Amino acid sequence: MAATGIVYLVGAGPGDPDLITVKGAKCLQMAELVVYDRLANPALLDLVQPWAEKIYAGKEPQRHRLDQDEINNLLIAEAQKGKTVVRLKGGDPFVFGRGGEECLALAAAHVPFEVVPGISSAMAVPAVVGIPVTHRQVAQTFTVVTGHTADDPFGTNWDDLPRSGTLVILMGVKHLPQIVERLLANGRSPTTPAATIRAGTLPEQEFVVGTLADIADKAQHLPPPAITIVGEVVAVHEQLATLGARFRGHNQAVANYQQLY
Ligand SMILES: C[S@@+](CC[C@H](N)C(=O)[O-])C[C@H]1O[C@@H](n2cnc3c(N)ncnc32)[C@H](O)[C@@H]1O
């Protein structure tokens, strides 16, 4: 029997293919099999050897998707054949990426693995439109939550979230009106600045800026993937724009500022 191979859980970064790490790119170059997700930029597959196998494990409604057990079993079976396998995931594998579950399954099957962290959209997407998730004297903490479970009583506990600091909401665009309601009920002011950015770091990046009172309306035309940032740090973007800084997709935002201020 061939020696057991290895699985690299690689973070693909937030979208722009240049934002993968050097180590992640090296893993793709030496992979014999790549199992990739929808949010990993397909341009990264150009780094893979032409003879290597590529399997889509994504989550698009029209395409067959592998469920989590199928993915785990595939990674285990292929590594046990002696292969070097890359599991390529959007952003960072451990930020709402089920990377922990995959590591547990690999460890239970005694398959060697290594996590290659990626740049998470949670910080990178705000960054590219000039929103720092922390900013001295403005926000000393940031909290990253999923909005996917907004209507699930066992999901995010919105009442337990901090009332100050920055809130970064992933997977929340569909449920934004309910999320805003919960945040207002939890004590956040309706005048708190907020921004929603879709397809951050990609050429099609778009974003809107407003307040907690109007962000759900302003963002309703933005399809996923999108991130909403709530907190005073959003005003840093405005300061940068006022100083002449320009960001991809900024026209909409500048128009919004003109309405706002
Ligand atoms: C399943 S989570 C995976 C997060 C990923 N592991 C990370 O660290 O970025 C998917 C969500 O991440 C956010 N996201 C990922 N890439 C994004 C991008 N380029 N622009 C905006 N939001 C993005 C969206 O909220 C999307 O619904």
GROMACS .gro file of C-alpha atoms and ligand atoms in nm:
model
  288
    1MET     CA    1   0.000   0.000   0.000
    2ALA     CA    2   0.127   0.349  -0.092
    3ALA     CA    3   0.233   0.583   0.190
    4THR     CA    4  -0.045   0.814   0.307
    5GLY     CA    5  -0.043   1.149   0.130
    6ILE     CA    6  -0.133   1.480   0.285
    7VAL     CA    7  -0.416   1.731   0.270
    8TYR     CA    8  -0.339   2.104   0.267
    9LEU     CA    9  -0.637   2.317   0.370
   10VAL     CA   10  -0.554   2.634   0.182
   11GLY     CA   11  -0.718   2.973   0.217
   12ALA     CA   12  -0.768   3.124  -0.128
   13GLY     CA   13  -0.809   3.479   0.002
   14PRO     CA   14  -1.103   3.712  -0.044
   15GLY     CA   15  -1.139   3.705  -0.424
   16ASP     CA   16  -0.852   3.876  -0.608
   17PRO     CA   17  -0.629   3.579  -0.705
   18ASP     CA   18  -0.318   3.781  -0.616
   19LEU     CA   19  -0.433   3.776  -0.253
   20ILE     CA   20  -0.353   3.408  -0.196
   21THR     CA   21  -0.044   3.354   0.023
   22VAL     CA   22   0.287   3.246  -0.132
   23LYS     CA   23   0.260   2.918   0.060
   24GLY     CA   24  -0.095   2.862  -0.068
   25ALA     CA   25   0.025   2.916  -0.426
   26LYS     CA   26   0.312   2.669  -0.373
   27CYS     CA   27   0.064   2.409  -0.245
   28LEU     CA   28  -0.148   2.451  -0.559
   29GLN     CA   29   0.162   2.406  -0.777
   30MET     CA   30   0.248   2.074  -0.615
   31ALA     CA   31  -0.107   1.940  -0.578
   32GLU     CA   32  -0.212   1.617  -0.745
   33LEU     CA   33  -0.576   1.685  -0.662
   34VAL     CA   34  -0.750   2.015  -0.584
   35VAL     CA   35  -1.096   2.019  -0.426
   36TYR     CA   36  -1.221   2.375  -0.454
   37ASP     CA   37  -1.516   2.584  -0.339
   38ARG     CA   38  -1.730   2.842  -0.518
   39LEU     CA   39  -1.572   3.141  -0.346
   40ALA     CA   40  -1.218   3.038  -0.435
   41ASN     CA   41  -1.133   3.235  -0.750
   42PRO     CA   42  -1.117   2.985  -1.042
   43ALA     CA   43  -0.819   3.181  -1.182
   44LEU     CA   44  -0.616   3.017  -0.904
   45LEU     CA   45  -0.660   2.684  -1.081
   46ASP     CA   46  -0.416   2.816  -1.345
   47LEU     CA   47  -0.144   2.753  -1.085
   48VAL     CA   48  -0.229   2.382  -1.077
   49GLN     CA   49  -0.030   2.138  -1.296
   50PRO     CA   50  -0.224   2.052  -1.614
   51TRP     CA   51  -0.223   1.683  -1.526
   52ALA     CA   52  -0.360   1.733  -1.173
   53GLU     CA   53  -0.724   1.655  -1.102
   54LYS     CA   54  -0.965   1.934  -1.002
   55ILE     CA   55  -1.296   1.866  -0.830
   56TYR     CA   56  -1.559   2.133  -0.772
   57ALA     CA   57  -1.720   2.101  -0.430
   58GLY     CA   58  -1.907   2.429  -0.447
   59LYS     CA   59  -2.245   2.539  -0.338
   60GLU     CA   60  -2.414   2.677  -0.646
   61PRO     CA   61  -2.778   2.570  -0.674
   62GLN     CA   62  -2.754   2.463  -1.040
   63ARG     CA   63  -2.443   2.249  -1.004
   64HIS     CA   64  -2.399   1.925  -0.819
   65ARG     CA   65  -2.249   1.994  -0.483
   66LEU     CA   66  -2.077   1.757  -0.252
   67ASP     CA   67  -2.214   1.754   0.098
   68GLN     CA   68  -1.975   1.787   0.391
   69ASP     CA   69  -1.950   1.410   0.453
   70GLU     CA   70  -1.878   1.348   0.084
   71ILE     CA   71  -1.604   1.612   0.091
   72ASN     CA   72  -1.450   1.466   0.407
   73ASN     CA   73  -1.460   1.113   0.263
   74LEU     CA   74  -1.310   1.229  -0.067
   75LEU     CA   75  -1.020   1.406   0.106
   76ILE     CA   76  -0.952   1.103   0.325
   77ALA     CA   77  -0.978   0.848   0.040
   78GLU     CA   78  -0.753   1.043  -0.197
   79ALA     CA   79  -0.488   1.114   0.068
   80GLN     CA   80  -0.493   0.746   0.165
   81LYS     CA   81  -0.401   0.668  -0.197
   82GLY     CA   82  -0.082   0.866  -0.133
   83LYS     CA   83  -0.187   1.186  -0.307
   84THR     CA   84  -0.100   1.545  -0.225
   85VAL     CA   85  -0.443   1.701  -0.195
   86VAL     CA   86  -0.530   2.071  -0.171
   87ARG     CA   87  -0.863   2.168  -0.024
   88LEU     CA   88  -0.904   2.523  -0.151
   89LYS     CA   89  -1.150   2.747   0.035
   90GLY     CA   90  -1.247   3.112   0.002
   91GLY     CA   91  -1.089   3.354   0.250
   92ASP     CA   92  -0.949   3.171   0.550
   93PRO     CA   93  -1.043   2.804   0.598
   94PHE     CA   94  -1.127   2.856   0.966
   95VAL     CA   95  -1.354   3.160   0.931
   96PHE     CA   96  -1.702   3.026   0.856
   97GLY     CA   97  -1.528   2.779   0.627
   98ARG     CA   98  -1.589   2.445   0.796
   99GLY     CA   99  -1.212   2.397   0.801
  100GLY     CA  100  -1.227   2.278   1.160
  101GLU     CA  101  -1.473   2.003   1.070
  102GLU     CA  102  -1.250   1.884   0.786
  103CYS     CA  103  -0.941   1.879   1.011
  104LEU     CA  104  -1.130   1.675   1.271
  105ALA     CA  105  -1.237   1.422   1.006
  106LEU     CA  106  -0.881   1.397   0.869
  107ALA     CA  107  -0.732   1.358   1.216
  108ALA     CA  108  -0.985   1.088   1.306
  109ALA     CA  109  -0.878   0.898   0.992
  110HIS     CA  110  -0.507   0.953   1.078
  111VAL     CA  111  -0.452   1.148   0.757
  112PRO     CA  112  -0.176   1.411   0.783
  113PHE     CA  113  -0.294   1.763   0.712
  114GLU     CA  114  -0.171   2.119   0.728
  115VAL     CA  115  -0.372   2.441   0.746
  116VAL     CA  116  -0.244   2.721   0.523
  117PRO     CA  117  -0.428   3.031   0.647
  118GLY     CA  118  -0.581   3.271   0.400
  119ILE     CA  119  -0.670   3.639   0.405
  120SER     CA  120  -1.025   3.647   0.534
  121SER     CA  121  -1.284   3.859   0.359
  122ALA     CA  122  -1.389   3.969   0.710
  123MET     CA  123  -1.094   4.207   0.725
  124ALA     CA  124  -0.977   4.233   0.364
  125VAL     CA  125  -1.305   4.343   0.206
  126PRO     CA  126  -1.357   4.639   0.443
  127ALA     CA  127  -0.986   4.722   0.401
  128VAL     CA  128  -0.998   4.764   0.025
  129VAL     CA  129  -1.269   5.029   0.053
  130GLY     CA  130  -1.078   5.214   0.324
  131ILE     CA  131  -1.261   5.079   0.628
  132PRO     CA  132  -1.018   4.962   0.899
  133VAL     CA  133  -1.191   4.714   1.131
  134THR     CA  134  -1.010   4.875   1.425
  135HIS     CA  135  -0.911   5.239   1.450
  136ARG     CA  136  -0.748   5.412   1.745
  137GLN     CA  137  -0.998   5.604   1.960
  138VAL     CA  138  -1.282   5.477   1.742
  139ALA     CA  139  -1.298   5.096   1.768
  140GLN     CA  140  -1.078   4.874   1.982
  141THR     CA  141  -1.265   4.552   1.904
  142PHE     CA  142  -1.427   4.388   1.607
  143THR     CA  143  -1.674   4.105   1.608
  144VAL     CA  144  -1.734   3.881   1.307
  145VAL     CA  145  -2.075   3.716   1.285
  146THR     CA  146  -2.275   3.518   1.036
  147GLY     CA  147  -2.609   3.658   0.925
  148HIS     CA  148  -2.698   3.333   0.755
  149THR     CA  149  -2.872   3.212   1.067
  150ALA     CA  150  -3.067   3.536   1.128
  151ASP     CA  151  -3.399   3.352   1.137
  152ASP     CA  152  -3.263   3.051   1.324
  153PRO     CA  153  -3.319   3.058   1.701
  154PHE     CA  154  -3.000   2.849   1.741
  155GLY     CA  155  -2.793   3.080   1.519
  156THR     CA  156  -2.614   3.402   1.609
  157ASN     CA  157  -2.734   3.539   1.942
  158TRP     CA  158  -2.784   3.900   1.836
  159ASP     CA  159  -2.877   4.011   2.186
  160ASP     CA  160  -2.536   3.901   2.317
  161LEU     CA  161  -2.335   4.104   2.068
  162PRO     CA  162  -2.134   4.402   2.195
  163ARG     CA  163  -2.307   4.739   2.155
  164SER     CA  164  -1.982   4.916   2.072
  165GLY     CA  165  -1.688   4.836   1.846
  166THR     CA  166  -1.707   4.712   1.488
  167LEU     CA  167  -1.947   4.446   1.372
  168VAL     CA  168  -1.860   4.255   1.054
  169ILE     CA  169  -2.153   4.054   0.921
  170LEU     CA  170  -2.085   3.777   0.671
  171MET     CA  171  -2.357   3.598   0.476
  172GLY     CA  172  -2.606   3.859   0.594
  173VAL     CA  173  -2.725   4.039   0.285
  174LYS     CA  174  -3.043   3.833   0.245
  175HIS     CA  175  -3.147   3.883   0.605
  176LEU     CA  176  -3.022   4.239   0.644
  177PRO     CA  177  -3.361   4.392   0.736
  178GLN     CA  178  -3.409   4.141   1.021
  179ILE     CA  179  -3.046   4.181   1.132
  180VAL     CA  180  -3.082   4.560   1.148
  181GLU     CA  181  -3.399   4.520   1.355
  182ARG     CA  182  -3.216   4.298   1.601
  183LEU     CA  183  -2.922   4.537   1.630
  184LEU     CA  184  -3.149   4.835   1.691
  185ALA     CA  185  -3.342   4.636   1.951
  186ASN     CA  186  -3.007   4.548   2.109
  187GLY     CA  187  -2.918   4.914   2.161
  188ARG     CA  188  -2.720   5.020   1.854
  189SER     CA  189  -2.815   5.369   1.740
  190PRO     CA  190  -2.991   5.404   1.403
  191THR     CA  191  -2.732   5.671   1.314
  192THR     CA  192  -2.442   5.422   1.343
  193PRO     CA  193  -2.252   5.427   1.012
  194ALA     CA  194  -2.280   5.109   0.805
  195ALA     CA  195  -2.153   4.984   0.470
  196THR     CA  196  -2.223   4.682   0.251
  197ILE     CA  197  -1.963   4.564   0.002
  198ARG     CA  198  -2.018   4.291  -0.254
  199ALA     CA  199  -1.752   4.105  -0.451
  200GLY     CA  200  -1.482   4.286  -0.257
  201THR     CA  201  -1.132   4.289  -0.415
  202LEU     CA  202  -1.279   4.176  -0.749
  203PRO     CA  203  -1.330   4.390  -1.062
  204GLU     CA  204  -1.709   4.382  -1.008
  205GLN     CA  205  -1.678   4.516  -0.651
  206GLU     CA  206  -1.964   4.746  -0.551
  207PHE     CA  207  -2.052   4.910  -0.225
  208VAL     CA  208  -2.301   5.131  -0.055
  209VAL     CA  209  -2.262   5.340   0.258
  210GLY     CA  210  -2.530   5.462   0.495
  211THR     CA  211  -2.642   5.418   0.850
  212LEU     CA  212  -2.804   5.136   1.039
  213ALA     CA  213  -3.137   5.306   0.964
  214ASP     CA  214  -3.104   5.282   0.586
  215ILE     CA  215  -2.836   5.026   0.498
  216ALA     CA  216  -3.087   4.744   0.439
  217ASP     CA  217  -3.267   4.957   0.176
  218LYS     CA  218  -2.947   5.073   0.015
  219ALA     CA  219  -2.798   4.724  -0.002
  220GLN     CA  220  -3.106   4.539  -0.121
  221HIS     CA  221  -2.991   4.534  -0.485
  222LEU     CA  222  -2.652   4.383  -0.399
  223PRO     CA  223  -2.633   4.008  -0.456
  224PRO     CA  224  -2.404   3.785  -0.247
  225PRO     CA  225  -2.123   3.749  -0.164
  226ALA     CA  226  -2.144   4.061   0.045
  227ILE     CA  227  -2.025   4.187   0.381
  228THR     CA  228  -2.186   4.449   0.602
  229ILE     CA  229  -1.979   4.654   0.844
  230VAL     CA  230  -2.150   4.840   1.126
  231GLY     CA  231  -1.964   5.092   1.340
  232GLU     CA  232  -1.793   5.428   1.355
  233VAL     CA  233  -1.495   5.292   1.155
  234VAL     CA  234  -1.710   5.326   0.841
  235ALA     CA  235  -1.661   5.703   0.874
  236VAL     CA  236  -1.289   5.656   0.804
  237HIS     CA  237  -1.386   5.570   0.448
  238GLU     CA  238  -1.571   5.900   0.427
  239GLN     CA  239  -1.268   6.090   0.559
  240LEU     CA  240  -1.047   5.921   0.299
  241ALA     CA  241  -1.296   5.998   0.021
  242THR     CA  242  -1.310   6.360   0.133
  243LEU     CA  243  -0.930   6.372   0.109
  244GLY     CA  244  -0.953   6.251  -0.251
  245ALA     CA  245  -0.895   5.877  -0.207
  246ARG     CA  246  -1.084   5.670  -0.462
  247PHE     CA  247  -1.190   5.308  -0.433
  248ARG     CA  248  -1.316   5.064  -0.693
  249GLY     CA  249  -1.696   5.084  -0.698
  250HIS     CA  250  -1.674   5.416  -0.509
  251ASN     CA  251  -1.903   5.625  -0.731
  252GLN     CA  252  -2.210   5.486  -0.568
  253ALA     CA  253  -2.061   5.551  -0.227
  254VAL     CA  254  -1.965   5.908  -0.308
  255ALA     CA  255  -2.321   5.971  -0.430
  256ASN     CA  256  -2.450   5.825  -0.106
  257TYR     CA  257  -2.224   6.050   0.098
  258GLN     CA  258  -2.348   6.352  -0.088
  259GLN     CA  259  -2.700   6.257   0.013
  260LEU     CA  260  -2.596   6.182   0.368
  261TYR     CA  261  -2.377   6.474   0.467
  262LIG     C1  262  -1.909   3.080   0.388
  262LIG     S1  263  -1.845   3.239   0.425
  262LIG     C2  264  -1.674   3.207   0.401
  262LIG     C3  265  -1.585   3.314   0.456
  262LIG     C4  266  -1.439   3.289   0.422
  262LIG     N1  267  -1.391   3.169   0.485
  262LIG     C5  268  -1.350   3.407   0.461
  262LIG     O1  269  -1.267   3.394   0.551
  262LIG     O2  270  -1.361   3.510   0.396
  262LIG     C6  271  -1.891   3.327   0.279
  262LIG     C7  272  -1.920   3.473   0.305
  262LIG     O3  273  -1.801   3.549   0.313
  262LIG     C8  274  -1.825   3.679   0.264
  262LIG     N2  275  -1.738   3.702   0.147
  262LIG     C9  276  -1.647   3.619   0.098
  262LIG     N3  277  -1.580   3.674  -0.005
  262LIG    C10  278  -1.633   3.797  -0.022
  262LIG    C11  279  -1.608   3.905  -0.110
  262LIG     N4  280  -1.512   3.898  -0.203
  262LIG     N5  281  -1.680   4.017  -0.098
  262LIG    C12  282  -1.776   4.029  -0.004
  262LIG     N6  283  -1.805   3.931   0.084
  262LIG    C13  284  -1.734   3.816   0.075
  262LIG    C14  285  -1.971   3.688   0.225
  262LIG     O4  286  -2.042   3.733   0.338
  262LIG    C15  287  -2.000   3.541   0.196
  262LIG     O5  288  -2.138   3.513   0.204
   0.00000   0.00000   0.00000
